[in-house]
């Protein structure tokens, strides 16, 4: 959309993504969109993308399956359709039925797929769980503009070049990413600096503090705060009119649910 045609006040409906076909250079990426997700998209209903690496690699079995079902139930209870994303047998799956969800949660040795791994897994017919970066890429290509996750990757402590591919994805892809901060093992200050230098828009949802994943305050402040989903939608719509890049919405844990700060720091 040209800058001149951007609306003065965008509505929440502007969170609908502009679909980009899963095709290029004469090749079509094998993709299976779940019927529930396809119906929602064709009817203009909201869809929320969810990653699968948390389920396959971040949580212990068999409790990970219960968590997966609870996460999807929360999305539905809020009036949206969940689209958990994974690659199974060389096919991108946008939305998983219960059998596929069980497989992602139970299968041993499931690969962890970042953006660089996707073409290999697809070409060789492999299966894997998608990280934040690859989930964001596949979600945008499938026309999904909202992605919810727990913690983002970022800059590791100790300096050097150990940085998550999530940072590049956030700089290049246009979608809303709702999270509780960056993972606790990371250098929060360096990650925030990198997001700033990459022109990634960062909003605090009803907070002026950047959350710390397990903590509701990482110790760092935020420049911008929003109070409603409609305000997020306005920011996203106008940001997309100006160019590419994600809008990261930092949504902290309620204070009673955070890990006790002293215990967190010891661990």
C-alpha positions as a Markdown table, in Angstrom:
| # | Residue | x | y | z |
|---|---|---|---|---|
| 1 | Unk | 0.0 | 0.0 | 0.0 |
| 2 | Unk | 1.5 | 3.4 | -0.9 |
| 3 | Unk | 2.0 | 5.7 | 2.1 |
| 4 | Unk | -0.4 | 8.3 | 0.6 |
| 5 | Unk | -3.3 | 5.8 | 0.7 |
| 6 | Unk | -2.8 | 4.7 | 4.4 |
| 7 | Unk | -5.9 | 5.3 | 6.4 |
| 8 | Unk | -5.8 | 8.1 | 9.0 |
| 9 | Unk | -7.3 | 5.7 | 11.6 |
| 10 | Unk | -7.0 | 2.0 | 10.9 |
| 11 | Unk | -9.5 | -0.5 | 12.4 |
| 12 | Unk | -8.9 | -3.8 | 14.1 |
| 13 | Unk | -9.9 | -5.4 | 10.8 |
| 14 | Unk | -6.6 | -4.3 | 9.3 |
| 15 | Unk | -4.9 | -7.1 | 11.2 |
| 16 | Unk | -5.9 | -9.3 | 8.2 |
| 17 | Unk | -2.7 | -10.1 | 6.3 |
| 18 | Unk | -2.0 | -9.7 | 2.7 |
| 19 | Unk | -1.6 | -13.4 | 1.6 |
| 20 | Unk | 1.6 | -14.3 | -0.2 |
| 21 | Unk | 1.4 | -17.5 | -2.2 |
| 22 | Unk | 3.6 | -20.4 | -1.0 |
| 23 | Unk | 5.3 | -20.4 | -4.3 |
| 24 | Unk | 8.2 | -18.9 | -6.2 |
| 25 | Unk | 10.7 | -19.5 | -9.0 |
| 26 | Unk | 8.3 | -21.8 | -10.6 |
| 27 | Unk | 8.1 | -24.0 | -7.6 |
| 28 | Unk | 5.1 | -24.5 | -5.2 |
| 29 | Unk | 5.8 | -25.3 | -1.6 |
| 30 | Unk | 3.7 | -28.3 | -0.4 |
| 31 | Unk | 1.3 | -26.9 | 2.2 |
| 32 | Unk | -1.9 | -28.2 | 3.9 |
| 33 | Unk | -4.1 | -25.7 | 5.6 |
| 34 | Unk | -6.4 | -27.2 | 8.2 |
| 35 | Unk | -10.1 | -26.9 | 7.3 |
| 36 | Unk | -10.9 | -24.9 | 10.4 |
| 37 | Unk | -8.2 | -22.3 | 9.5 |
| 38 | Unk | -9.3 | -22.2 | 5.8 |
| 39 | Unk | -12.9 | -21.6 | 6.8 |
| 40 | Unk | -11.8 | -18.8 | 9.2 |
| 41 | Unk | -9.7 | -17.1 | 6.5 |
| 42 | Unk | -12.3 | -17.3 | 3.8 |
| 43 | Unk | -14.9 | -15.9 | 6.2 |
| 44 | Unk | -12.6 | -13.1 | 7.5 |
| 45 | Unk | -12.4 | -14.5 | 11.0 |
| 46 | Unk | -9.3 | -14.0 | 13.1 |
| 47 | Unk | -6.5 | -16.6 | 13.0 |
| 48 | Unk | -3.6 | -16.8 | 15.4 |
| 49 | Unk | -0.4 | -18.7 | 14.5 |
| 50 | Unk | 1.4 | -20.8 | 17.1 |
| 51 | Unk | 4.9 | -22.3 | 17.0 |
| 52 | Unk | 5.5 | -26.0 | 17.5 |
| 53 | Unk | 9.1 | -26.0 | 18.8 |
| 54 | Unk | 7.9 | -25.2 | 22.2 |
| 55 | Unk | 5.8 | -28.4 | 22.1 |
| 56 | Unk | 8.4 | -30.7 | 20.6 |
| 57 | Unk | 11.5 | -29.4 | 22.3 |
| 58 | Unk | 10.6 | -27.0 | 25.1 |
| 59 | Unk | 8.2 | -29.0 | 27.3 |
| 60 | Unk | 8.4 | -32.4 | 28.9 |
| 61 | Unk | 6.3 | -35.3 | 27.6 |
| 62 | Unk | 3.5 | -36.2 | 28.0 |
| 63 | Unk | 2.4 | -32.9 | 29.6 |
| 64 | Unk | 3.3 | -31.0 | 26.4 |
| 65 | Unk | 0.2 | -32.3 | 24.7 |
| 66 | Unk | -2.1 | -31.1 | 27.4 |
| 67 | Unk | -0.4 | -27.7 | 27.2 |
| 68 | Unk | -0.8 | -27.6 | 23.4 |
| 69 | Unk | -4.5 | -28.3 | 23.8 |
| 70 | Unk | -4.9 | -25.7 | 26.5 |
| 71 | Unk | -3.1 | -23.1 | 24.4 |
| 72 | Unk | -5.4 | -23.7 | 21.4 |
| 73 | Unk | -8.4 | -23.7 | 23.7 |
| 74 | Unk | -7.5 | -20.3 | 25.1 |
| 75 | Unk | -7.2 | -18.9 | 21.5 |
| 76 | Unk | -10.6 | -20.3 | 20.7 |
| 77 | Unk | -12.1 | -18.9 | 23.9 |
| 78 | Unk | -10.9 | -15.4 | 22.8 |
| 79 | Unk | -12.8 | -15.7 | 19.5 |
| 80 | Unk | -10.0 | -16.7 | 17.2 |
| 81 | Unk | -8.9 | -19.8 | 15.4 |
| 82 | Unk | -5.5 | -21.4 | 16.4 |
| 83 | Unk | -3.1 | -22.4 | 13.6 |
| 84 | Unk | -0.2 | -24.4 | 15.1 |
| 85 | Unk | 2.4 | -24.6 | 12.4 |
| 86 | Unk | 4.8 | -27.6 | 11.7 |
| 87 | Unk | 6.3 | -29.5 | 8.9 |
| 88 | Unk | 5.2 | -33.2 | 8.6 |
| 89 | Unk | 6.6 | -35.5 | 6.0 |
| 90 | Unk | 7.8 | -32.7 | 3.9 |
| 91 | Unk | 4.5 | -30.8 | 4.0 |
| 92 | Unk | 3.9 | -27.4 | 5.7 |
| 93 | Unk | 1.0 | -27.8 | 8.0 |
| 94 | Unk | -0.9 | -24.6 | 8.9 |
| 95 | Unk | -3.2 | -25.8 | 11.7 |
| 96 | Unk | -2.9 | -29.2 | 13.2 |
| 97 | Unk | -5.7 | -31.7 | 13.8 |
| 98 | Unk | -5.5 | -33.7 | 17.0 |
| 99 | Unk | -3.6 | -36.6 | 15.4 |
| 100 | Unk | -1.0 | -34.2 | 14.0 |
| 101 | Unk | -0.8 | -32.4 | 17.3 |
| 102 | Unk | -0.2 | -35.7 | 19.2 |
| 103 | Unk | 2.5 | -36.6 | 16.7 |
| 104 | Unk | 4.4 | -33.3 | 17.2 |
| 105 | Unk | 4.2 | -33.7 | 21.0 |
| 106 | Unk | 5.1 | -37.4 | 21.0 |
| 107 | Unk | 7.5 | -38.2 | 18.2 |
| 108 | Unk | 11.1 | -38.6 | 19.3 |
| 109 | Unk | 13.8 | -37.0 | 17.2 |
| 110 | Unk | 11.6 | -34.4 | 15.5 |
| 111 | Unk | 13.9 | -31.8 | 13.9 |
| 112 | Unk | 14.0 | -28.2 | 15.1 |
| 113 | Unk | 13.4 | -26.1 | 11.9 |
| 114 | Unk | 14.5 | -22.5 | 11.6 |
| 115 | Unk | 14.1 | -20.6 | 8.3 |
| 116 | Unk | 17.4 | -22.0 | 6.9 |
| 117 | Unk | 16.2 | -25.6 | 7.6 |
| 118 | Unk | 12.8 | -25.4 | 5.9 |
| 119 | Unk | 13.9 | -26.0 | 2.3 |
| 120 | Unk | 15.9 | -29.1 | 3.4 |
| 121 | Unk | 13.1 | -30.6 | 5.3 |
| 122 | Unk | 10.6 | -29.9 | 2.5 |
| 123 | Unk | 12.9 | -31.3 | -0.2 |
| 124 | Unk | 13.8 | -34.4 | 1.7 |
| 125 | Unk | 10.3 | -35.1 | 3.0 |
| 126 | Unk | 11.3 | -34.7 | 6.7 |
| 127 | Unk | 9.3 | -33.6 | 9.7 |
| 128 | Unk | 10.1 | -30.9 | 12.2 |
| 129 | Unk | 8.8 | -28.4 | 14.6 |
| 130 | Unk | 9.0 | -24.7 | 13.6 |
| 131 | Unk | 10.8 | -22.1 | 15.6 |
| 132 | Unk | 9.7 | -18.5 | 16.1 |
| 133 | Unk | 11.5 | -17.4 | 12.9 |
| 134 | Unk | 10.2 | -20.1 | 10.6 |
| 135 | Unk | 6.7 | -20.0 | 12.1 |
| 136 | Unk | 6.6 | -16.2 | 11.4 |
| 137 | Unk | 7.7 | -16.8 | 7.8 |
| 138 | Unk | 5.2 | -19.5 | 7.1 |
| 139 | Unk | 2.4 | -17.6 | 8.9 |
| 140 | Unk | 2.9 | -14.5 | 6.8 |
| 141 | Unk | 3.1 | -16.5 | 3.6 |
| 142 | Unk | -0.2 | -18.2 | 4.6 |
| 143 | Unk | -1.8 | -14.9 | 5.1 |
| 144 | Unk | -1.8 | -15.0 | 9.0 |
| 145 | Unk | -0.9 | -11.7 | 10.6 |
| 146 | Unk | -0.9 | -12.5 | 14.3 |
| 147 | Unk | 1.5 | -14.9 | 16.0 |
| 148 | Unk | 1.5 | -15.7 | 19.7 |
| 149 | Unk | 4.5 | -17.2 | 21.5 |
| 150 | Unk | 6.2 | -17.4 | 24.9 |
| 151 | Unk | 9.6 | -16.0 | 24.6 |
| 152 | Unk | 11.6 | -14.6 | 21.6 |
| 153 | Unk | 15.1 | -15.6 | 20.7 |
| 154 | Unk | 17.7 | -12.8 | 20.8 |
| 155 | Unk | 21.4 | -12.0 | 21.6 |
| 156 | Unk | 23.1 | -14.5 | 23.9 |
| 157 | Unk | 25.1 | -13.4 | 26.9 |
| 158 | Unk | 28.9 | -13.0 | 26.6 |
| 159 | Unk | 29.0 | -11.1 | 23.3 |
| 160 | Unk | 30.2 | -12.7 | 20.1 |
| 161 | Unk | 27.9 | -13.5 | 17.2 |
| 162 | Unk | 25.6 | -16.0 | 18.9 |
| 163 | Unk | 22.2 | -14.4 | 17.9 |
| 164 | Unk | 18.9 | -15.9 | 17.1 |
| 165 | Unk | 17.5 | -15.9 | 13.6 |
| 166 | Unk | 14.3 | -14.6 | 15.2 |
| 167 | Unk | 15.8 | -11.1 | 15.1 |
| 168 | Unk | 16.2 | -11.1 | 11.4 |
| 169 | Unk | 12.7 | -12.5 | 10.9 |
| 170 | Unk | 11.2 | -9.8 | 13.0 |
| 171 | Unk | 13.0 | -7.1 | 11.0 |
| 172 | Unk | 11.9 | -8.5 | 7.6 |
| 173 | Unk | 8.4 | -9.9 | 8.1 |
| 174 | Unk | 5.2 | -8.0 | 8.6 |
| 175 | Unk | 3.1 | -9.5 | 11.4 |
| 176 | Unk | 2.1 | -8.9 | 15.0 |
| 177 | Unk | 4.1 | -11.1 | 17.4 |
| 178 | Unk | 2.7 | -11.3 | 21.0 |
| 179 | Unk | 5.2 | -12.5 | 23.5 |
| 180 | Unk | 6.2 | -12.4 | 27.2 |
| 181 | Unk | 9.7 | -11.0 | 26.4 |
| 182 | Unk | 12.8 | -12.8 | 25.4 |
| 183 | Unk | 14.0 | -16.1 | 26.9 |
| 184 | Unk | 15.6 | -15.7 | 30.3 |
| 185 | Unk | 19.0 | -17.1 | 29.3 |
| 186 | Unk | 19.6 | -14.2 | 26.8 |
| 187 | Unk | 21.1 | -10.7 | 27.1 |
| 188 | Unk | 17.9 | -8.6 | 27.3 |
| 189 | Unk | 19.6 | -5.2 | 26.9 |
| 190 | Unk | 21.6 | -6.3 | 23.8 |
| 191 | Unk | 18.5 | -7.9 | 22.3 |
| 192 | Unk | 16.5 | -4.7 | 22.8 |
| 193 | Unk | 19.3 | -2.7 | 21.2 |
| 194 | Unk | 19.3 | -5.1 | 18.2 |
| 195 | Unk | 15.6 | -4.8 | 17.8 |
| 196 | Unk | 15.9 | -1.0 | 17.8 |
| 197 | Unk | 18.7 | -1.0 | 15.3 |
| 198 | Unk | 16.6 | -3.2 | 13.1 |
| 199 | Unk | 13.6 | -0.8 | 13.3 |
| 200 | Unk | 11.3 | -3.4 | 14.9 |
| 201 | Unk | 8.4 | -1.7 | 16.5 |
| 202 | Unk | 8.1 | -2.7 | 20.2 |
| 203 | Unk | 4.9 | -2.1 | 22.2 |
| 204 | Unk | 4.1 | -2.8 | 25.8 |
| 205 | Unk | 0.5 | -4.1 | 26.3 |
| 206 | Unk | -0.8 | -2.2 | 29.3 |
| 207 | Unk | 2.8 | -1.9 | 30.6 |
| 208 | Unk | 5.7 | 0.5 | 30.4 |
| 209 | Unk | 8.2 | -2.2 | 31.3 |
| 210 | Unk | 9.7 | -4.9 | 29.0 |
| 211 | Unk | 8.7 | -8.3 | 30.5 |
| 212 | Unk | 11.3 | -10.9 | 31.4 |
| 213 | Unk | 9.6 | -14.1 | 30.2 |
| 214 | Unk | 9.2 | -15.8 | 33.6 |
| 215 | Unk | 9.2 | -12.3 | 35.2 |
| 216 | Unk | 6.8 | -9.4 | 34.5 |
| 217 | Unk | 9.7 | -6.9 | 34.5 |
| 218 | Unk | 13.1 | -7.5 | 32.9 |
| 219 | Unk | 14.4 | -4.3 | 34.4 |
| 220 | Unk | 14.2 | -2.4 | 31.1 |
| 221 | Unk | 11.6 | 0.2 | 30.1 |
| 222 | Unk | 9.6 | 0.6 | 26.9 |
| 223 | Unk | 9.1 | 3.7 | 24.8 |
| 224 | Unk | 5.6 | 2.8 | 23.6 |
| 225 | Unk | 2.5 | 1.5 | 25.4 |
| 226 | Unk | -0.9 | 0.4 | 24.1 |
| 227 | Unk | -4.1 | -0.3 | 26.0 |
| 228 | Unk | -6.2 | -2.2 | 23.4 |
| 229 | Unk | -6.0 | -4.7 | 20.6 |
| 230 | Unk | -7.5 | -2.0 | 18.3 |
| 231 | Unk | -4.5 | 0.2 | 19.0 |
| 232 | Unk | -2.2 | -2.6 | 18.1 |
| 233 | Unk | -4.1 | -3.1 | 14.9 |
| 234 | Unk | -3.8 | 0.6 | 14.0 |
| 235 | Unk | 0.0 | 0.5 | 14.6 |
| 236 | Unk | 0.4 | -2.6 | 12.5 |
| 237 | Unk | -1.7 | -1.3 | 9.6 |
| 238 | Unk | 0.2 | 2.0 | 9.4 |
| 239 | Unk | 3.5 | 0.3 | 9.9 |
| 240 | Unk | 2.8 | -2.1 | 7.0 |
| 241 | Unk | 1.8 | 0.9 | 4.9 |
| 242 | Unk | 5.3 | 2.3 | 5.5 |
| 243 | Unk | 7.3 | -0.9 | 5.0 |
| 244 | Unk | 8.2 | -4.3 | 6.2 |
| 245 | Unk | 8.9 | -5.3 | 9.8 |
| 246 | Unk | 7.1 | -6.9 | 12.7 |
| 247 | Unk | 5.2 | -5.3 | 15.6 |
| 248 | Unk | 6.2 | -7.0 | 18.8 |
| 249 | Unk | 3.7 | -6.8 | 21.5 |
| 250 | Unk | 5.2 | -7.4 | 25.0 |
| 251 | Unk | 2.5 | -8.9 | 27.2 |
| 252 | Unk | 3.8 | -9.7 | 30.7 |
| 253 | Unk | 2.7 | -12.4 | 33.0 |
| 254 | Unk | 0.4 | -11.2 | 35.8 |
| 255 | Unk | 2.6 | -10.4 | 38.8 |
| 256 | Unk | 1.1 | -13.2 | 41.0 |
| 257 | Unk | 2.0 | -15.8 | 38.3 |
| 258 | Unk | 5.6 | -14.8 | 37.8 |
| 259 | Unk | 8.5 | -16.8 | 39.2 |
| 260 | Unk | 9.8 | -15.4 | 42.5 |
| 261 | Unk | 12.5 | -13.0 | 41.3 |
| 262 | Unk | 15.2 | -14.1 | 43.7 |
| 263 | Unk | 14.6 | -17.7 | 42.7 |
| 264 | Unk | 14.7 | -16.8 | 39.0 |
| 265 | Unk | 18.0 | -15.0 | 39.4 |
| 266 | Unk | 19.6 | -17.9 | 41.3 |
| 267 | Unk | 18.6 | -20.4 | 38.7 |
